[in-house]
Structure formats: C-alpha cells, structure tokens
Short mmCIF file of N, CA and C in Angstrom, two decimals:
data_model
loop_
_atom_site.label_atom_id
_atom_site.label_comp_id
_atom_site.label_asym_id
_atom_site.label_seq_id
_atom_site.Cartn_x
_atom_site.Cartn_y
_atom_site.Cartn_z
N MET A 262 121.70 118.88 100.82
CA MET A 262 120.78 117.77 100.78
C MET A 262 121.54 117.18 101.00
N GLU A 263 121.05 115.89 101.72
CA GLU A 263 122.38 115.03 101.19
C GLU A 263 122.15 113.95 99.96
N GLU A 264 122.44 113.62 100.35
CA GLU A 264 123.25 112.42 98.59
C GLU A 264 122.81 111.31 99.41
N ILE A 265 121.86 110.69 97.76
CA ILE A 265 121.06 108.95 98.18
C ILE A 265 122.02 108.52 96.76
N ARG A 266 122.20 108.06 97.31
CA ARG A 266 122.42 106.52 96.52
C ARG A 266 121.69 104.90 96.31
N ILE A 267 121.27 105.07 95.22
CA ILE A 267 120.64 103.69 94.43
C ILE A 267 121.68 102.80 93.87
N TYR A 268 121.09 101.48 94.04
CA TYR A 268 121.83 100.05 94.29
C TYR A 268 120.37 99.39 93.56
N HIS A 269 121.20 98.30 92.93
CA HIS A 269 119.69 97.21 92.40
C HIS A 269 119.93 96.89 92.66
N SER A 270 118.89 96.01 93.61
CA SER A 270 117.37 94.74 94.38
C SER A 270 118.08 93.52 94.04
N VAL A 271 118.85 92.69 94.77
CA VAL A 271 118.58 91.41 94.89
C VAL A 271 117.39 90.43 94.62
N LYS A 272 116.67 91.06 94.71
CA LYS A 272 114.99 90.35 95.62
C LYS A 272 115.13 90.95 94.13
N LYS A 273 115.15 91.77 93.94
CA LYS A 273 114.33 92.18 92.37
C LYS A 273 115.38 91.42 91.54
N ASN A 274 116.35 91.38 91.48
CA ASN A 274 116.86 90.95 90.34
C ASN A 274 116.68 88.85 90.62
N ILE A 275 116.78 88.22 90.61
CA ILE A 275 117.43 87.32 91.46
C ILE A 275 116.38 85.89 90.09
N ALA A 276 114.66 86.62 90.38
CA ALA A 276 114.49 85.56 88.84
C ALA A 276 114.62 85.99 87.53
N LEU A 277 115.05 86.61 87.21
CA LEU A 277 115.45 88.00 86.17
C LEU A 277 117.05 86.56 86.06
N LEU A 278 117.94 87.03 87.05
CA LEU A 278 118.56 85.31 86.75
C LEU A 278 118.55 84.21 86.73
N ALA A 279 117.64 83.89 87.47
CA ALA A 279 116.81 82.72 87.09
C ALA A 279 116.89 81.97 85.81
N ILE A 280 115.19 82.97 85.32
CA ILE A 280 115.65 82.63 83.83
C ILE A 280 116.44 82.89 83.27
N CYS A 281 117.56 84.17 82.98
CA CYS A 281 118.86 83.98 81.70
C CYS A 281 119.09 82.73 82.35
N PHE A 282 119.64 82.28 83.40
CA PHE A 282 121.15 81.13 83.35
C PHE A 282 120.02 79.28 82.91
N ALA A 283 118.48 79.73 82.88
CA ALA A 283 118.02 78.29 82.97
C ALA A 283 118.30 77.78 81.17
N PHE A 284 117.52 79.61 80.59
CA PHE A 284 117.36 79.38 78.95
C PHE A 284 119.16 79.51 79.06
N ALA A 285 120.23 79.94 79.29
CA ALA A 285 121.61 79.34 79.08
C ALA A 285 121.98 78.03 79.32
N ALA A 286 120.63 76.88 80.50
CA ALA A 286 121.69 76.05 80.21
C ALA A 286 121.07 75.00 79.32
N VAL A 287 119.29 76.03 78.53
CA VAL A 287 118.62 74.67 77.59
C VAL A 287 119.82 74.84 76.86
N GLY A 288 120.38 75.76 76.19
CA GLY A 288 121.74 76.20 75.25
C GLY A 288 122.10 74.85 75.56
N VAL A 289 122.50 74.76 76.41
CA VAL A 289 123.96 74.13 76.38
C VAL A 289 123.62 72.19 76.15
N MET A 290 122.38 72.88 76.86
CA MET A 290 121.92 71.17 76.59
C MET A 290 121.73 70.85 75.18
N MET A 291 121.07 71.74 74.18
CA MET A 291 120.30 71.96 73.12
C MET A 291 122.49 71.17 72.31
N LEU A 292 123.26 71.63 73.42
CA LEU A 292 124.17 71.55 72.05
C LEU A 292 125.19 70.89 72.06
N LEU A 293 125.49 69.97 73.33
CA LEU A 293 125.46 68.83 73.88
C LEU A 293 124.78 67.77 73.08
N ASP A 294 123.51 67.87 72.24
CA ASP A 294 122.58 67.41 72.19
C ASP A 294 123.25 67.43 70.63
N GLY A 295 123.61 68.00 70.37
CA GLY A 295 123.97 68.55 68.72
C GLY A 295 122.55 68.99 68.25
N GLU A 296 121.60 69.37 68.20
CA GLU A 296 121.00 69.87 67.52
C GLU A 296 120.95 71.44 67.59
N LYS A 297 120.25 72.38 67.10
CA LYS A 297 119.88 73.44 66.51
C LYS A 297 120.68 73.88 67.03
N THR A 298 122.14 74.46 66.27
CA THR A 298 123.17 73.94 66.89
C THR A 298 122.94 76.36 67.51
N PHE A 299 122.97 76.58 66.09
CA PHE A 299 122.91 78.07 66.01
C PHE A 299 121.41 78.70 67.19
N ILE A 300 120.33 77.72 67.40
CA ILE A 300 119.30 79.00 68.48
C ILE A 300 120.81 78.56 69.54
N ALA A 301 121.07 76.96 70.10
CA ALA A 301 121.56 76.85 71.43
C ALA A 301 122.80 78.05 71.19
N TRP A 302 124.09 77.95 70.56
CA TRP A 302 124.83 79.43 70.23
C TRP A 302 124.20 80.65 71.52
N THR A 303 123.18 80.25 70.26
CA THR A 303 122.04 82.04 71.00
C THR A 303 121.53 82.15 71.76
N SER A 304 121.67 81.62 72.21
CA SER A 304 120.78 81.24 74.23
C SER A 304 122.32 81.55 74.75
N ILE A 305 122.18 80.77 74.33
CA ILE A 305 123.95 80.94 75.46
C ILE A 305 124.71 82.29 75.74
N LEU A 306 124.75 83.00 74.33
CA LEU A 306 125.99 83.76 74.95
C LEU A 306 123.97 84.87 75.35
N PHE A 307 123.37 85.37 74.47
CA PHE A 307 122.67 86.76 75.12
C PHE A 307 121.70 86.29 76.15
N PHE A 308 121.13 84.87 76.41
CA PHE A 308 120.86 84.82 78.20
C PHE A 308 121.83 84.63 79.21
N GLY A 309 123.20 83.48 78.60
CA GLY A 309 124.46 83.35 79.64
C GLY A 309 124.47 84.96 79.92
N GLY A 310 124.68 86.09 79.07
CA GLY A 310 125.52 87.14 78.41
C GLY A 310 124.89 87.97 78.90
N GLY A 311 123.51 88.06 79.35
CA GLY A 311 122.82 88.74 79.45
C GLY A 311 122.72 88.68 81.64
N GLY A 312 122.68 86.81 81.76
CA GLY A 312 122.30 87.09 82.60
C GLY A 312 124.28 87.41 83.85
N LEU A 313 125.17 86.70 83.45
CA LEU A 313 126.86 86.99 83.38
C LEU A 313 125.74 89.20 83.70
N PHE A 314 126.20 89.38 83.45
CA PHE A 314 126.24 90.97 82.90
C PHE A 314 125.23 91.64 84.61
N VAL A 315 124.55 91.14 84.95
CA VAL A 315 123.37 91.45 85.53
C VAL A 315 123.72 90.83 86.96
N LEU A 316 124.67 89.36 87.81
CA LEU A 316 125.43 89.40 88.07
C LEU A 316 126.78 90.17 88.18
N TYR A 317 126.93 90.96 87.19
CA TYR A 317 128.18 91.33 87.40
C TYR A 317 127.63 93.16 87.90
N LEU A 318 126.19 93.49 88.06
CA LEU A 318 126.30 95.09 87.70
C LEU A 318 125.89 94.31 89.90
N ILE A 319 125.69 93.35 90.16
CA ILE A 319 124.30 93.15 91.59
C ILE A 319 126.10 93.44 92.70
N LEU A 320 127.40 92.30 92.36
CA LEU A 320 127.99 92.31 93.07
C LEU A 320 129.05 93.46 93.19
N ARG A 321 129.05 94.23 91.68
CA ARG A 321 129.76 95.03 92.39
C ARG A 321 129.56 96.22 92.92
N GLU A 322 128.10 96.19 92.71
CA GLU A 322 127.48 97.16 93.47
C GLU A 322 128.42 96.99 95.45
N ARG A 323 127.48 95.84 94.97
CA ARG A 323 127.05 95.12 96.47
C ARG A 323 129.38 95.19 97.11
N ILE A 324 130.49 95.00 96.91
CA ILE A 324 131.76 94.79 96.40
C ILE A 324 131.80 96.03 97.13
N SER A 325 131.82 96.58 96.04
CA SER A 325 132.31 98.54 96.27
C SER A 325 131.65 98.98 95.90
N GLY A 326 130.75 98.66 96.98
CA GLY A 326 129.54 99.65 96.99
C GLY A 326 129.07 100.86 95.72
N LYS A 327 129.74 100.73 94.91
CA LYS A 327 129.69 101.43 94.01
C LYS A 327 127.99 101.19 93.29
N ALA A 328 127.65 102.96 93.21
CA ALA A 328 126.14 103.04 94.04
C ALA A 328 125.85 102.94 92.03
N TYR A 329 124.77 102.44 91.23
CA TYR A 329 124.32 102.55 89.93
C TYR A 329 123.88 104.04 89.90
N TYR A 330 122.58 104.54 90.72
CA TYR A 330 122.52 106.38 91.08
C TYR A 330 123.51 106.75 92.21
N ILE A 331 123.52 108.06 91.35
CA ILE A 331 124.14 109.00 93.02
C ILE A 331 123.02 110.48 92.64
N ILE A 332 122.49 110.46 93.35
CA ILE A 332 121.69 111.40 93.64
C ILE A 332 122.23 113.04 94.76
N THR A 333 122.77 114.37 93.32
CA THR A 333 122.84 115.39 94.41
C THR A 333 122.12 116.11 94.27
N ASP A 334 122.25 117.62 94.97
CA ASP A 334 121.68 118.49 94.35
C ASP A 334 121.86 119.08 93.50
N GLU A 335 123.04 118.59 92.64
CA GLU A 335 123.79 119.14 91.13
C GLU A 335 122.90 118.43 90.48
N SER A 336 123.26 116.85 90.37
CA SER A 336 122.94 116.20 89.40
C SER A 336 122.81 114.80 89.44
N VAL A 337 122.36 113.80 89.20
CA VAL A 337 122.09 111.87 88.92
C VAL A 337 123.62 111.85 88.57
N LEU A 338 124.14 110.95 89.30
CA LEU A 338 125.23 110.28 88.45
C LEU A 338 124.79 109.35 88.61
N VAL A 339 125.42 108.53 86.79
CA VAL A 339 124.80 107.28 86.50
C VAL A 339 125.87 106.05 86.26
N ASP A 340 126.23 105.32 86.83
CA ASP A 340 127.47 104.27 86.92
C ASP A 340 126.76 103.12 86.27
N SER A 341 126.76 102.83 85.43
CA SER A 341 125.77 101.96 85.03
C SER A 341 126.91 100.11 84.30
N GLY A 342 128.35 100.40 85.05
CA GLY A 342 129.36 99.32 84.85
C GLY A 342 129.77 100.04 83.81
N MET A 343 129.28 100.27 82.34
CA MET A 343 129.59 100.18 81.36
C MET A 343 130.56 101.22 80.91
N LYS A 344 129.52 102.22 81.02
CA LYS A 344 129.96 103.97 81.26
C LYS A 344 128.98 104.63 82.47
N LYS A 345 129.83 105.98 82.32
CA LYS A 345 129.22 106.32 84.11
C LYS A 345 129.09 108.62 83.29
N TRP A 346 127.83 108.72 83.19
CA TRP A 346 127.62 109.51 82.95
C TRP A 346 126.74 110.85 83.53
N GLU A 347 126.39 111.80 83.34
CA GLU A 347 125.83 113.10 84.23
C GLU A 347 124.69 113.78 83.83
N VAL A 348 123.66 113.37 84.61
CA VAL A 348 122.67 113.86 84.86
C VAL A 348 121.78 115.33 85.44
N ARG A 349 122.32 116.96 84.60
CA ARG A 349 122.21 117.71 85.78
C ARG A 349 121.12 119.04 85.53
N PHE A 350 121.02 118.71 86.77
CA PHE A 350 119.51 119.69 86.78
C PHE A 350 119.21 120.84 86.41
N ALA A 351 120.09 121.59 86.09
CA ALA A 351 119.68 122.42 85.94
C ALA A 351 119.65 122.57 84.21
N ASP A 352 120.14 121.13 84.01
CA ASP A 352 119.34 121.39 82.30
C ASP A 352 118.02 120.34 81.86
N VAL A 353 117.85 120.52 82.78
CA VAL A 353 116.51 120.04 83.23
C VAL A 353 115.31 120.29 83.11
N GLU A 354 114.49 119.89 81.68
CA GLU A 354 113.23 121.04 81.65
C GLU A 354 112.00 119.87 83.18
N ALA A 355 111.72 118.47 82.57
CA ALA A 355 111.32 117.47 83.30
C ALA A 355 111.78 115.78 83.12
N PHE A 356 111.32 115.31 84.23
CA PHE A 356 110.89 113.76 84.53
C PHE A 356 109.88 113.30 84.83
N TYR A 357 109.53 111.97 84.23
CA TYR A 357 108.84 111.74 84.18
C TYR A 357 108.51 109.90 84.52
N PRO A 358 107.38 109.67 84.35
CA PRO A 358 107.72 107.97 84.34
C PRO A 358 107.56 107.97 82.72
N ILE A 359 108.25 106.28 82.40
CA ILE A 359 107.75 106.08 80.82
C ILE A 359 107.88 104.50 81.09
N ILE A 360 107.14 103.28 79.69
CA ILE A 360 107.17 102.04 79.57
C ILE A 360 107.40 102.17 78.41
N VAL A 361 108.76 101.70 78.00
CA VAL A 361 108.84 101.15 77.01
C VAL A 361 109.42 99.43 76.49
N GLY A 362 107.72 99.26 76.16
CA GLY A 362 107.97 97.20 75.78
C GLY A 362 107.90 97.25 77.06
N SER A 363 108.49 96.56 77.70
CA SER A 363 108.65 95.49 79.56
C SER A 363 109.09 96.84 80.11
N SER A 364 109.93 97.98 79.94
CA SER A 364 110.47 97.87 80.09
C SER A 364 109.86 99.94 81.16
N LYS A 365 110.46 99.52 82.21
CA LYS A 365 109.66 100.86 83.17
C LYS A 365 111.28 102.15 83.29
N GLN A 366 111.03 102.96 82.83
CA GLN A 366 112.10 104.05 82.98
C GLN A 366 111.33 104.53 83.01
N ILE A 367 113.25 106.53 83.60
CA ILE A 367 112.20 107.57 83.73
C ILE A 367 112.84 108.59 82.66
N GLY A 368 111.73 108.92 82.46
CA GLY A 368 112.00 109.94 80.67
C GLY A 368 112.82 111.20 81.00
N ILE A 369 114.29 111.79 80.05
CA ILE A 369 114.78 112.83 80.22
C ILE A 369 113.98 114.28 79.77
N LYS A 370 113.26 114.98 80.11
CA LYS A 370 113.23 116.23 78.96
C LYS A 370 114.12 117.06 79.60
N TYR A 371 114.81 117.11 78.07
CA TYR A 371 115.35 118.64 78.08
C TYR A 371 115.26 120.04 78.13
N LYS A 372 116.37 121.13 78.47
CA LYS A 372 115.87 122.43 78.10
C LYS A 372 116.15 122.64 76.55
N LYS A 373 115.58 122.77 75.73
CA LYS A 373 115.89 123.42 73.98
C LYS A 373 117.14 123.65 73.98
N ASP A 374 117.94 124.58 74.44
CA ASP A 374 119.48 124.63 74.09
C ASP A 374 120.17 123.16 74.67
N VAL A 375 120.00 123.15 75.14
CA VAL A 375 121.04 121.38 76.31
C VAL A 375 120.90 120.37 75.04
N GLU A 376 118.88 120.27 74.80
CA GLU A 376 118.99 119.17 73.69
C GLU A 376 119.59 118.98 72.62
N PHE A 377 119.63 120.47 71.97
CA PHE A 377 120.51 120.56 70.88
C PHE A 377 122.16 120.59 70.67
N GLN A 378 122.15 121.60 71.87
CA GLN A 378 123.95 121.32 72.48
C GLN A 378 124.06 119.41 72.28
N LYS A 379 123.49 118.67 72.88
CA LYS A 379 123.52 117.82 72.69
C LYS A 379 123.52 116.75 71.21
N MET A 380 122.62 116.52 71.00
CA MET A 380 122.63 116.68 69.16
C MET A 380 123.87 116.74 68.69
N ASN A 381 124.33 118.11 68.71
CA ASN A 381 124.98 118.67 68.06
C ASN A 381 126.85 117.88 68.06
N ASN A 382 126.36 117.85 69.32
CA ASN A 382 127.74 116.84 70.01
C ASN A 382 128.31 115.22 69.78
N ALA A 383 127.35 114.59 69.38
CA ALA A 383 127.10 113.67 69.42
C ALA A 383 127.52 112.97 68.18
N SER A 384 127.95 111.74 68.39
CA SER A 384 128.24 111.23 66.78
C SER A 384 127.45 110.69 65.68
N SER A 385 127.66 109.66 64.78
CA SER A 385 126.49 110.13 64.10
C SER A 385 126.21 108.78 64.48
N ALA A 386 126.37 107.36 64.56
CA ALA A 386 125.87 106.83 66.03
C ALA A 386 124.78 107.09 67.46
N GLY A 387 125.52 108.59 67.57
CA GLY A 387 124.67 109.03 68.67
C GLY A 387 123.03 109.78 68.58
N ARG A 388 124.02 110.43 67.03
CA ARG A 388 122.50 111.44 66.62
C ARG A 388 121.10 110.11 66.20
N ILE A 389 121.36 108.84 65.54
CA ILE A 389 120.44 107.84 65.04
C ILE A 389 120.16 107.34 66.71
N PHE A 390 120.65 107.09 67.19
CA PHE A 390 120.59 106.98 68.81
C PHE A 390 119.32 107.79 69.17
N ARG A 391 120.03 109.14 69.29
CA ARG A 391 118.76 109.80 70.35
C ARG A 391 117.31 109.73 69.40
N LYS A 392 117.78 109.78 68.04
CA LYS A 392 116.50 109.87 67.05
C LYS A 392 115.80 108.67 67.25
N LEU A 393 116.07 107.31 67.58
CA LEU A 393 115.25 106.79 67.33
C LEU A 393 114.76 105.75 68.52
N SER A 394 115.48 106.32 69.47
CA SER A 394 114.79 107.03 71.09
C SER A 394 114.07 107.36 70.89
N GLY A 395 114.26 109.11 70.62
CA GLY A 395 112.75 109.47 70.75
C GLY A 395 111.44 109.28 69.66
N MET A 396 111.82 108.68 68.94
CA MET A 396 110.54 108.40 68.26
C MET A 396 110.28 107.09 68.99
N ILE A 397 110.62 105.79 69.50
CA ILE A 397 110.11 105.09 70.72
C ILE A 397 109.88 105.15 71.61
N ALA A 398 110.45 106.02 72.56
CA ALA A 398 110.51 106.28 73.95
C ALA A 398 109.33 107.86 74.12
N GLY A 399 110.07 107.60 73.11
CA GLY A 399 109.23 109.68 72.81
C GLY A 399 110.32 110.98 73.77
N VAL A 400 111.85 110.20 74.50
CA VAL A 400 112.83 110.85 75.04
C VAL A 400 114.07 110.36 74.62
N PRO A 401 115.23 111.82 73.73
CA PRO A 401 115.85 111.15 73.58
C PRO A 401 116.51 110.01 74.72
N GLU A 402 116.22 110.44 75.99
CA GLU A 402 117.10 109.96 77.10
C GLU A 402 116.46 110.06 77.91
N SER A 403 117.11 108.22 79.07
CA SER A 403 115.79 107.77 80.10
C SER A 403 116.79 107.24 80.88
N LEU A 404 116.49 106.94 81.90
CA LEU A 404 117.24 106.20 83.46
C LEU A 404 115.77 105.39 83.86
N PRO A 405 117.06 103.90 83.08
CA PRO A 405 115.95 102.76 83.72
C PRO A 405 116.65 102.66 85.03
N VAL A 406 114.63 101.77 85.64
CA VAL A 406 114.60 101.70 86.83
C VAL A 406 114.35 101.03 87.26
N ASP A 407 114.19 98.90 86.34
CA ASP A 407 114.16 98.23 86.96
C ASP A 407 114.81 97.08 87.44
N GLY A 408 114.22 97.32 88.85
CA GLY A 408 114.59 96.01 89.28
C GLY A 408 115.58 97.20 90.76
N LEU A 409 115.66 98.31 90.41
CA LEU A 409 116.28 98.75 91.65
C LEU A 409 115.77 99.14 93.15
N ASN A 410 116.48 99.26 94.09
CA ASN A 410 115.49 98.98 95.91
C ASN A 410 115.13 100.33 95.87
N ILE A 411 114.43 101.29 94.94
CA ILE A 411 113.68 102.39 95.16
C ILE A 411 112.76 102.22 93.80
N ASP A 412 110.79 102.30 94.14
CA ASP A 412 110.55 102.31 93.23
C ASP A 412 110.34 103.15 92.71
N PRO A 413 109.72 102.73 91.23
CA PRO A 413 110.28 104.13 89.85
C PRO A 413 109.77 105.51 89.88
N GLN A 414 108.26 105.43 90.74
CA GLN A 414 107.13 107.15 91.27
C GLN A 414 108.06 107.65 91.85
N GLU A 415 108.56 106.35 92.90
CA GLU A 415 109.54 106.92 93.99
C GLU A 415 110.43 107.82 93.71
N LEU A 416 111.09 107.66 92.84
CA LEU A 416 112.99 107.67 92.04
C LEU A 416 112.43 108.82 91.00
N CYS A 417 111.11 109.05 90.69
CA CYS A 417 110.85 110.53 90.25
C CYS A 417 110.14 111.13 90.74
N ASP A 418 109.72 111.12 91.72
CA ASP A 418 108.86 111.43 92.72
C ASP A 418 110.10 113.05 92.83
N LEU A 419 111.70 112.26 93.24
CA LEU A 419 112.55 112.13 94.47
C LEU A 419 113.66 113.23 93.55
N LEU A 420 113.41 112.89 91.99
CA LEU A 420 113.97 113.65 91.21
C LEU A 420 113.09 114.70 90.83
N ASP A 421 111.98 114.83 90.59
CA ASP A 421 111.72 116.52 90.50
C ASP A 421 111.80 117.26 92.08
N MET A 422 111.48 116.75 93.02
CA MET A 422 111.64 117.52 93.84
C MET A 422 112.97 118.35 94.06
N ARG A 423 114.33 117.60 93.58
CA ARG A 423 115.62 118.22 93.43
C ARG A 423 115.56 118.97 92.54
N LEU A 424 114.52 118.86 91.26
CA LEU A 424 114.90 119.29 90.21
C LEU A 424 114.41 120.69 90.37
N THR A 425 113.20 120.97 91.31
CA THR A 425 112.60 122.06 92.06
C THR A 425 113.32 123.08 93.24
N LYS A 426 114.45 122.28 93.74
CA LYS A 426 115.41 122.83 94.68
C LYS A 426 116.43 123.60 93.47
#
C-alpha cells in the first residue's frame, strides 16, 4: 500500500488562531492600561504562545512538506513539531475514537505485553502521565486528530484497515 501523509488544515485552524491572537491582544491592551498584570501576562503567554505554536506547525508543514502523520504499511509516524515517535501496527490491538474534553483523539490500545514494556521503559514522569492519561482518557496513549485535513472517523477507519493487514 502507499504511504499516506496527513497535515493540519489551514481552514480548520484559522478560527483557533484568530481566537488565540485576540486573547493575546486583549492581554497586551490590559498590560498597557496597567490593570491586572498577572491576568494580562497569563493571557499573552498562554494564548499568544499557543497561537504561535499552531502557526508554527502549519507553516512548518507547508514550507518543509513534513507531515504531522505518515501512515505506512508497518506504522504511524508522528512528528508533533517537538517530538517524533512511532506507533507500530504489530504492537497495537485496536484503534478507536475518543473525546477528551473538547479534543477529538484516536485511542491506542496496545497489546498487553507491549503496554507493560512501555510502562517499564517510561521515566517516573512518563509513568505518571500514562496512568493519568489512562484514568482521564481511558488509554495511556492517543493520537490527536483536531484540525487535520482528514475526518477523525475516516482516519480511525484507515488505521483499522492497516492494522488488519
């Protein structure tokens, strides 16, 4: 089968960018008025930083051609902009759609021995994160699918199809 490359959608992320930069602008205006300095800086750092990171992901993908997800016959390669990792189909039992808060994701159910090995190989912080993620989302690992150029259910079906082959 051919390699499938999945990118962030500019159309789907334009509203998110606008909201982030609007809140950051409000923070700047509050700072200039000298009011509520803590709230202003929090707004600037959180929303401005988040907006810049989303903008960075989109521009990086468009300029360099690096896909967010690359689906091959053997695995899904994830390049989040900060970290690269791989989900091998041989290690996975199932993929399924989940919603955590307002975020759409694809849950990864690893085979028992693989999950045990991942937990053992994780750092202390990694173990805590995996346990918290398991309690909150029901799975220790998932693939974020918000704002991509493919429908989340379509991506999940595609991964399931590759998993069965």
